XYZ file of C-alpha atoms in Angstrom:
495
model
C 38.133 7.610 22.319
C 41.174 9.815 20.728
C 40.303 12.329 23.601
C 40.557 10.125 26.608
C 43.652 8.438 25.149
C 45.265 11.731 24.957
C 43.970 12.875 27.974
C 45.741 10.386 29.677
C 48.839 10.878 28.207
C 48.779 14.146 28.917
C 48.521 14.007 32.457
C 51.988 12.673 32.319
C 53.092 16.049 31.039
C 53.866 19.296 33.172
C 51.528 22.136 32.908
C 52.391 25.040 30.912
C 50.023 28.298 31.745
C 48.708 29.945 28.956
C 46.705 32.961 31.483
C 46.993 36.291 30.681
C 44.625 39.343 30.460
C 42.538 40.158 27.698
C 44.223 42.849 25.558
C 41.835 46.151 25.990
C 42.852 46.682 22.154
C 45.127 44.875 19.134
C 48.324 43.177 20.260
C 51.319 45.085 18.507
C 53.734 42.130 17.526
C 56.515 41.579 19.586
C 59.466 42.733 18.525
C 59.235 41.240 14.358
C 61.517 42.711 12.283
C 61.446 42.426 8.552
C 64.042 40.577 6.728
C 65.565 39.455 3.794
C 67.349 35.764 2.691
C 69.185 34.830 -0.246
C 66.922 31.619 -0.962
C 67.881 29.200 -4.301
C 65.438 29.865 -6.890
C 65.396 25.917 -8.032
C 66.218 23.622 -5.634
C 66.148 20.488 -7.640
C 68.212 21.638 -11.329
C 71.740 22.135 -11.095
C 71.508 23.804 -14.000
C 68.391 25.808 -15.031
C 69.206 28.501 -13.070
C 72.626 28.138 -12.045
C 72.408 29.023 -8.418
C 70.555 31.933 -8.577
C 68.627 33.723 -5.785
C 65.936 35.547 -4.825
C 65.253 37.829 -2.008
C 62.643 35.863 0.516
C 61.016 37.470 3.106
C 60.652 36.586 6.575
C 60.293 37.964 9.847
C 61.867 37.133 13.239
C 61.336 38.497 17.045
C 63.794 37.413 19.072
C 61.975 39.220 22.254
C 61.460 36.008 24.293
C 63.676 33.502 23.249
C 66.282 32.469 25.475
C 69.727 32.370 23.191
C 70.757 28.942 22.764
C 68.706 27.349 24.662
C 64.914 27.972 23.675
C 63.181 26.116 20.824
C 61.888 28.285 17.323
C 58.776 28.238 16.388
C 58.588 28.710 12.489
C 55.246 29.997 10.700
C 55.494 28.336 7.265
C 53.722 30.735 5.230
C 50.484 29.973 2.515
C 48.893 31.914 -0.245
C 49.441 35.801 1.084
C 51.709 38.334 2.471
C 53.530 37.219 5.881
C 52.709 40.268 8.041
C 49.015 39.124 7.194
C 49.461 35.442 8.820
C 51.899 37.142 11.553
C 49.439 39.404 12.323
C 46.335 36.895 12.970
C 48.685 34.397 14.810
C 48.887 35.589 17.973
C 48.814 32.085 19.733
C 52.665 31.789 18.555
C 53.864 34.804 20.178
C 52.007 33.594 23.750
C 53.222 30.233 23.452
C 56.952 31.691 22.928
C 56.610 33.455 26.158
C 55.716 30.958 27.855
C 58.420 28.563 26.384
C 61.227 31.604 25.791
C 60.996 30.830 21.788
C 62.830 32.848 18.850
C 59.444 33.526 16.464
C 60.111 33.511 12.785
C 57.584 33.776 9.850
C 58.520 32.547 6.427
C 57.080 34.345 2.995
C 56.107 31.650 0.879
C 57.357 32.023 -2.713
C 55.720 33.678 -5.382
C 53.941 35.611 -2.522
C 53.857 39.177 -1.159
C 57.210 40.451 -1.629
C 59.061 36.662 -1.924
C 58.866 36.851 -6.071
C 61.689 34.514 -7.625
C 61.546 37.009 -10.341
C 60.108 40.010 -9.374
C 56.697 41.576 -10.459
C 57.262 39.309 -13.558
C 56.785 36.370 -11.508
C 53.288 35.510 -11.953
C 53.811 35.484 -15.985
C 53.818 32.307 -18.568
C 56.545 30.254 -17.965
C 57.705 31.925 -15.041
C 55.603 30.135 -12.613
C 57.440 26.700 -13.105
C 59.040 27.490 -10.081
C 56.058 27.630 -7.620
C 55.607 24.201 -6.076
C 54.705 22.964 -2.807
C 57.983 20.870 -2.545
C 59.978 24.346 -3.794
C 58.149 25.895 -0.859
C 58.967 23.319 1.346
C 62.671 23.060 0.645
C 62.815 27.124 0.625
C 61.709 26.463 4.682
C 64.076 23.486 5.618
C 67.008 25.776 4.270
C 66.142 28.610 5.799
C 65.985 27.286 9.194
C 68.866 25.496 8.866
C 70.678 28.726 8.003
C 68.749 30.545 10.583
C 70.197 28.271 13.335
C 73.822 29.096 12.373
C 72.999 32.756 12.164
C 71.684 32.974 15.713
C 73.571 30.408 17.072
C 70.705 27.757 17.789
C 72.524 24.472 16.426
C 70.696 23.045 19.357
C 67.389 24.535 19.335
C 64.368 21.994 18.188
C 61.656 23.406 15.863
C 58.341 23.344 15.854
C 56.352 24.677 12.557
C 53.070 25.770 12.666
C 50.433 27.002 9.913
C 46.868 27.498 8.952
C 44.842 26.630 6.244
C 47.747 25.525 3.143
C 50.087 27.119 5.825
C 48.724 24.303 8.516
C 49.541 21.463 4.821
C 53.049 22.926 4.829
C 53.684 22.834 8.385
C 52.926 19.204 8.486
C 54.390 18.209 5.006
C 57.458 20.045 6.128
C 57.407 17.379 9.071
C 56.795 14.858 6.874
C 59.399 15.639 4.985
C 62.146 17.080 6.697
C 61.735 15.779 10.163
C 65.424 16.007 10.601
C 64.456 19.920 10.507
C 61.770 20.071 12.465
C 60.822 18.352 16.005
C 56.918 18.598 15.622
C 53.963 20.821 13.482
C 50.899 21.962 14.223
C 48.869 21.870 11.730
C 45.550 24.010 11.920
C 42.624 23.748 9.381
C 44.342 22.012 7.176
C 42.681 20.354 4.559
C 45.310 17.628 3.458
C 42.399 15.133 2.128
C 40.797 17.462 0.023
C 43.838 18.673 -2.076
C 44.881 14.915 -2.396
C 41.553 14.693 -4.248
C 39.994 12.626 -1.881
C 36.650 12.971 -0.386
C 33.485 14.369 -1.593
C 33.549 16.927 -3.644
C 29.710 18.707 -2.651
C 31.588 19.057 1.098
C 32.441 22.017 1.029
C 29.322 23.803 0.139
C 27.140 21.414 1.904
C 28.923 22.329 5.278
C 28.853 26.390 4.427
C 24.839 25.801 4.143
C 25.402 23.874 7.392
C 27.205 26.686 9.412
C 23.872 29.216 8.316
C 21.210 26.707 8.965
C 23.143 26.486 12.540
C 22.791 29.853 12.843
C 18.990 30.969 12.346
C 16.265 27.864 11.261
C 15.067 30.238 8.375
C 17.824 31.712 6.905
C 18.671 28.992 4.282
C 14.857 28.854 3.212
C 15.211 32.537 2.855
C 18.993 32.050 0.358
C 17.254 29.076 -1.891
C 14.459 31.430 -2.416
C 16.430 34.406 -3.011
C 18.088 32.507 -5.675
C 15.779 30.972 -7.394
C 14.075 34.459 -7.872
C 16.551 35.144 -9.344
C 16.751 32.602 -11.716
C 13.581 33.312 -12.360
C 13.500 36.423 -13.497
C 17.091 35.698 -15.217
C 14.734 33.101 -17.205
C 12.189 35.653 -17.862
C 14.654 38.111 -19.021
C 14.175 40.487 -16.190
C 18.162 41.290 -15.729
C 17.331 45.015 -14.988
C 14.959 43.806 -12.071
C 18.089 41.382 -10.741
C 20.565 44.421 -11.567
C 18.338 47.002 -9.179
C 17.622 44.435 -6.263
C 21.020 43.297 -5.837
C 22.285 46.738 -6.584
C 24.917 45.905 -9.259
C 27.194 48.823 -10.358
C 27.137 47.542 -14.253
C 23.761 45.857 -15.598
C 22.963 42.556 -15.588
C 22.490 41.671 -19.161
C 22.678 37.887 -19.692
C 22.865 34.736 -18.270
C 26.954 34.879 -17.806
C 26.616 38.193 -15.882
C 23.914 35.862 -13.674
C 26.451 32.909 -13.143
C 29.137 35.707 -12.093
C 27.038 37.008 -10.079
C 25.944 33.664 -8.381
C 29.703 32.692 -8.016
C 30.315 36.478 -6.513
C 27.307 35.526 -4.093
C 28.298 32.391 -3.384
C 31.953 33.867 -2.393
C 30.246 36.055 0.326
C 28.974 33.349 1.881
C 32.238 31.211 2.262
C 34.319 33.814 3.568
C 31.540 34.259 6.355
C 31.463 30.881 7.320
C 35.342 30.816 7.017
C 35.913 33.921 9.270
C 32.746 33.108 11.564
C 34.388 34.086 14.338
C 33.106 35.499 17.988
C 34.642 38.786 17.657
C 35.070 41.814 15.157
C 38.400 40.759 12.453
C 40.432 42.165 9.844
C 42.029 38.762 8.696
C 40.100 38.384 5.575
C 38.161 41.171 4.935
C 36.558 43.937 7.689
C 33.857 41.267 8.872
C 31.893 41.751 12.489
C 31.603 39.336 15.295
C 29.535 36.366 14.220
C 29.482 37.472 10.452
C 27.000 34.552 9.952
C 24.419 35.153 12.040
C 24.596 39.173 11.002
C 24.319 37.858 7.577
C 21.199 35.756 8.349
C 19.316 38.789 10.112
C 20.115 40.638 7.544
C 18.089 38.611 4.777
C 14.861 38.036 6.805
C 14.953 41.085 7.992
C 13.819 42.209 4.305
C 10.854 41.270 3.092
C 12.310 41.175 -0.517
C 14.480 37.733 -0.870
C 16.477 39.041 -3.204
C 16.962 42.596 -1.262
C 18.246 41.126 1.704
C 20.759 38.234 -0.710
C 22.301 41.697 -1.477
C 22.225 42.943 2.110
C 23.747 39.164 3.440
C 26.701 39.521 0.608
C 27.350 43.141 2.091
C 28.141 41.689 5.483
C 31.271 41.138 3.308
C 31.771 42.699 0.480
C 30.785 46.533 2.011
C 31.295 46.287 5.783
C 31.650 50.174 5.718
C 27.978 50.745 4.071
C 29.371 53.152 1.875
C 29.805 51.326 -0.943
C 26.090 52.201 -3.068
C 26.807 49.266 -5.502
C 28.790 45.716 -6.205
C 31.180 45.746 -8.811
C 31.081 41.892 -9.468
C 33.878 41.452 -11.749
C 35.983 43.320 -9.812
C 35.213 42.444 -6.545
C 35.017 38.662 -7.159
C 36.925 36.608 -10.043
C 36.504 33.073 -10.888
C 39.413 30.831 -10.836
C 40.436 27.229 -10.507
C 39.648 27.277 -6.603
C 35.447 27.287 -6.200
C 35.875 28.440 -2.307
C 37.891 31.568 -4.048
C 41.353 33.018 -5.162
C 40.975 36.467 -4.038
C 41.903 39.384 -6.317
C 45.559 40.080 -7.367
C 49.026 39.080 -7.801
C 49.141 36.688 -4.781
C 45.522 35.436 -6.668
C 47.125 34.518 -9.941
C 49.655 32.597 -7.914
C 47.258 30.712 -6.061
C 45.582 29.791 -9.347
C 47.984 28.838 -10.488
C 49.004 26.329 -7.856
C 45.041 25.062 -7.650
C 45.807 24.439 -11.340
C 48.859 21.902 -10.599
C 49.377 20.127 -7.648
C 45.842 21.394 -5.008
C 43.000 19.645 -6.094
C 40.277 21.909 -5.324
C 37.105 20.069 -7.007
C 34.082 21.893 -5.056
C 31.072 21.942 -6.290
C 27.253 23.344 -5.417
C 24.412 21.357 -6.623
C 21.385 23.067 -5.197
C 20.673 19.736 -3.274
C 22.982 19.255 -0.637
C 23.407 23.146 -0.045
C 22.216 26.202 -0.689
C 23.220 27.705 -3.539
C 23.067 27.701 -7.164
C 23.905 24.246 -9.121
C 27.561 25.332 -9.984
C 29.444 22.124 -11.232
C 33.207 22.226 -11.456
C 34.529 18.735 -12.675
C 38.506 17.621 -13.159
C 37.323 18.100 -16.989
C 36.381 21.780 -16.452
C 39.508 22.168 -13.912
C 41.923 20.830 -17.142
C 40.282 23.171 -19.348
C 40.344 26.117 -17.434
C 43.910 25.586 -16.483
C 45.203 24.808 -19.996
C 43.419 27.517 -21.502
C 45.051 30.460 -18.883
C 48.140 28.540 -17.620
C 49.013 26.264 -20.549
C 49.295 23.281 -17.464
C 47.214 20.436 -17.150
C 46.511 19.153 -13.313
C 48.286 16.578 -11.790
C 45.549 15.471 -9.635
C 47.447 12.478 -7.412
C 50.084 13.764 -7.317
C 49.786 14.627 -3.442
C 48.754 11.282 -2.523
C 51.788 10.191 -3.863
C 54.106 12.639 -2.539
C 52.954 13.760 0.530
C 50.614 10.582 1.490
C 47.399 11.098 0.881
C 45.585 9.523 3.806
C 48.019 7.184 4.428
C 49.664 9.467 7.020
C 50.425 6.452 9.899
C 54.148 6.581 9.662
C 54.512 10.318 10.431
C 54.586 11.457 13.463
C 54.646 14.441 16.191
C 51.687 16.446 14.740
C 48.788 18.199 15.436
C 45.825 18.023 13.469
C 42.962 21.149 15.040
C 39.910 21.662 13.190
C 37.048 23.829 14.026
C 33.304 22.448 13.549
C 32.357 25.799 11.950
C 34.704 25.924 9.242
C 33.574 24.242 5.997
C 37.431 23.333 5.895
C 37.293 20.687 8.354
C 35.335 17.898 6.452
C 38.639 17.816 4.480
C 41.018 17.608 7.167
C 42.000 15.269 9.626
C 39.345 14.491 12.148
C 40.762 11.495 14.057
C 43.782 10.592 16.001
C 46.297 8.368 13.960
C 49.030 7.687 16.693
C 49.598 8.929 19.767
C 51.587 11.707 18.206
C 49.251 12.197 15.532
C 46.490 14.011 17.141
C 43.903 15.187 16.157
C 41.915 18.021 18.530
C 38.354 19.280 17.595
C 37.211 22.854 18.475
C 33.447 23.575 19.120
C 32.550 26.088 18.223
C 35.676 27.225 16.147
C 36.052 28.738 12.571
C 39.007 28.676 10.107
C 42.316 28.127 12.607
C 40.486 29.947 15.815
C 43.208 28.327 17.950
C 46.094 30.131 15.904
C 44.758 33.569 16.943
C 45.393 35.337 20.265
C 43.224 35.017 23.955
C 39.986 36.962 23.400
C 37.054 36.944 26.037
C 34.613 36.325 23.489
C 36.708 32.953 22.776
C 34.620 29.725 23.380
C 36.029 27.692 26.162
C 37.001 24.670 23.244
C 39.400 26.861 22.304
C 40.912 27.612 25.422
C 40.838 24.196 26.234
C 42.415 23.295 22.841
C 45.353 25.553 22.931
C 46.605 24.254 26.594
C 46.898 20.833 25.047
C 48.782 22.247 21.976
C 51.268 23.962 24.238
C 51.453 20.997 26.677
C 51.985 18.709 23.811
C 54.674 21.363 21.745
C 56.450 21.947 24.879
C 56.448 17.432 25.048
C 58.487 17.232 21.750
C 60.366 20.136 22.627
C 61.578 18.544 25.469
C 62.309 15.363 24.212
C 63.810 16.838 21.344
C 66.295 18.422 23.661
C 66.746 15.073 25.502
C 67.665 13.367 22.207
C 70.240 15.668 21.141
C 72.266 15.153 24.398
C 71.956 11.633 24.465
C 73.502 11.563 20.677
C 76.115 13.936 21.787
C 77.260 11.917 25.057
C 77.143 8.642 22.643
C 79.114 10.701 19.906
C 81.670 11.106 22.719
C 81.610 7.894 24.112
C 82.394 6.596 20.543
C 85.246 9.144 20.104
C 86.789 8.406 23.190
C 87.193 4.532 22.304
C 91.055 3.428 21.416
């Protein structure tokens, strides 16, 4: 019904032709330099830190924008360094050709080089600082500061962002929509951080993207694990250590549960990155990574064997790794779908530990893998015992809406069917400028990336309405601001 509404109002809009050739090999960016702004550690204290600053990183190509006159599309950045995001957004840079827009992508705080206070920045009591609202007002200045600099008083802005990038973009709508004209918002998963939904989603919809993919592959992951907890209960950890080709021994049940959660980990990233064509986004992962993954495990007649073979899909695309460092290679933290390893790692912890609820569990029943609970009693735990925080967990239904989201407006909400993300997002159209846009076939923000042939024609589909729709409230955005200027005048020029 959502689809034939829009549909319908789109047909009111003027094209806008998104054709172009395939690239015959990786798009070099156009035209992003690397630069540095002055941002306000502490937005909301007058007093804590006095005014001080801190060197925030974003980038800017100016190649196609028309000076003055064209809009600015602003990537507000999530858990990682920019050039990653800027670099796997490629959909940005065709849409500004084809509406002449300055590009700029923001470095979210406490991330890649953006550190309020340097490499101390991830330390106790140094995180205080590294908020979603922080983040938020960090973007609203700098575009506002932005505009003067290059002269775009005039110019509306759209944000865009994926994943907790695709949250921001439509918080900072939300929020600011005196900044901003319009978001879109892609894979983002603004129910599930609120704490609301079910929290055996996640891993119930990553079993769902491999049973999709070959009929036997998740009889041949239950079995795999529950060899292994077999032989874990037998005390055969040498036998588990061998087949899944461990670097250090398995020697007890805890180096088992790492081992499951390092397993598990594989498995989400593939699902997550299950796209139609080789990447680099999240690790070195080949086209399809899912249904490699599954002929990989029946292709051995060992269960176990091939579990090891599936997780090296991921974790050793090159095949020259001999053996899995678990520890290394995978660390728990208070996000179940994974922090990563690092300093950008310990900052996403942290946030997962504050304001993102990120409840996930596997239960063995729903999905695939091995009963893993993580309750809001384990989440306070963990994050008292390495943070010294405790969770605020509604807090983002309170701030930024929960699912109450009816009064907002000029956003897009695109989700992908493949990505175990979606069941926490958006799925329906709230208003006629709160849209939501499914893409078969799609994995973790597909439409963000650039034209590829292998693309599946949702996608294509998808990103035509995105730009007919952005270039909508970039037009009427325009049309507003010359109306308020003519009535300005009109007002002036009364005795």
């Amino acid at each position: 019904m959502e689809l034939v509404l829009l549909l319908s109002a789109l047909l009111l809009l003027p094209p806008v032709s998104l054709a172009r050739a395939a690239p015959a090999a990786r798009v070099v960016w156009p035209g992003l330099e690397e630069r540095l702004f002055p941002q306000v550690r502490d937005h909301f204290s007058f007093e804590t830190y006095d005014n001080e600053t801190f060197p925030q990183r974003y980038l800017v190509s100016a190649k196609f924008w028309k000076k003055g006159f064209g809009p600015i599309f602003f990537y507000t950045g999530n858990e990682g360094d920019i050039w990653t995001f800027a670099q796997n957004s490629d959909f940005i840079f065709e849409l500004a050709e084809e509406q002449q827009a300055l590009v700029i992508f923001a470095e979210h705080r406490y991330y890649g080089k953006s550190l309020p206070f340097g490499i101390e920045s991830t330390q106790l009591k140094k995180t205080a600082l590294l908020t979603v609202e922080q983040a938020l007002a960090d973007y609203a200045v700098l575009i506002t500061e932005l505009k003067q600099q290059f002269g775009a008083a005039g110019c509306p802005v759209i944000a865009f962002g994926g994943s907790y990038g695709g949250m921001l973009s439509a918080y900072l709508r939300m929020k600011y929509p005196n900044v901003v004209a319009g978001a879109l918002a892609a894979s983002a998963p603004l129910l599930s951080v609120a704490g609301l939904g079910d929290p055996t989603q996640f891993f119930r919809d990553v079993t769902a993207d491999f049973q999709k993919s070959s009929l036997g592959c998740v009889t041949a992951v239950r079995k795999a694990f529950q060899q292994i907890r077999d032989l874990c209960l037998s005390g055969a950890y040498d036998e588990i250590s061998s087949k899944m080709a461990t670097c250090n021994k398995i020697s007890n049940k805890e180096d088992v549960y790492q081992l499951f959660g390092f397993a598990r980990n594989a498995f989400t990233m593939m699902a997550m990155m299950n796209y139609p064509y080789k990447t680099d986004f999240m690790g070195d992962l080949p086209a399809n990574p899912v249904k490699v993954g599954c002929e990989q495990i029946i292709a051995h007649k060992d269960p176990i064997e091939g579990l090891s073979a599936l997780v090296g899909v991921f974790y050793n695309s090159s095949g020259l790794a001999q053996c899995y460092n678990i520890h290394e290679l995978y660390q728990s933290c208070a996000d179940p779908t994974g922090c990563g390893i690092g300093s950008d790692a310990e900052a996403w912890d942290y946030q997962v530990c504050t304001e993102i609820n990120l409840t996930f569990n596997s239960n063995n029943v729903t999905d695939m893998f091995p009963e893993m609970p993580f309750t809001e009693a384990m989440r306070e735990q963990y994050c008292w015992n390495k943070w010294r925080v405790r969770p605020r967990a509604h807090w983002l239904r309170t701030n930024f809406w929960g699912a109450d989201l009816k009064s907002a407006s000029n956003i897009i909400f695109s989700n992908g069917d493949l990505d175990p993300w979606a069941g926490g997002g958006i799925n329906s159209s709230l208003s006629p400028s709160l849209i939501a846009l499914t893409i078969k076939g799609g994995a973790h923000h597909l439409d963000l990336r650039g034209h590829n042939p292998a693309d599946p024609p949702s996608v294509t589909e998808v990103r035509k309405l995105e730009a007919r729709i952005i270039s909508s409230w970039v037009k009427s955005a325009g049309t507003e601001q010359v109306q308020e200027q003519r009535a300005g005048a009109a007002a002036g020029s009364q005795p």
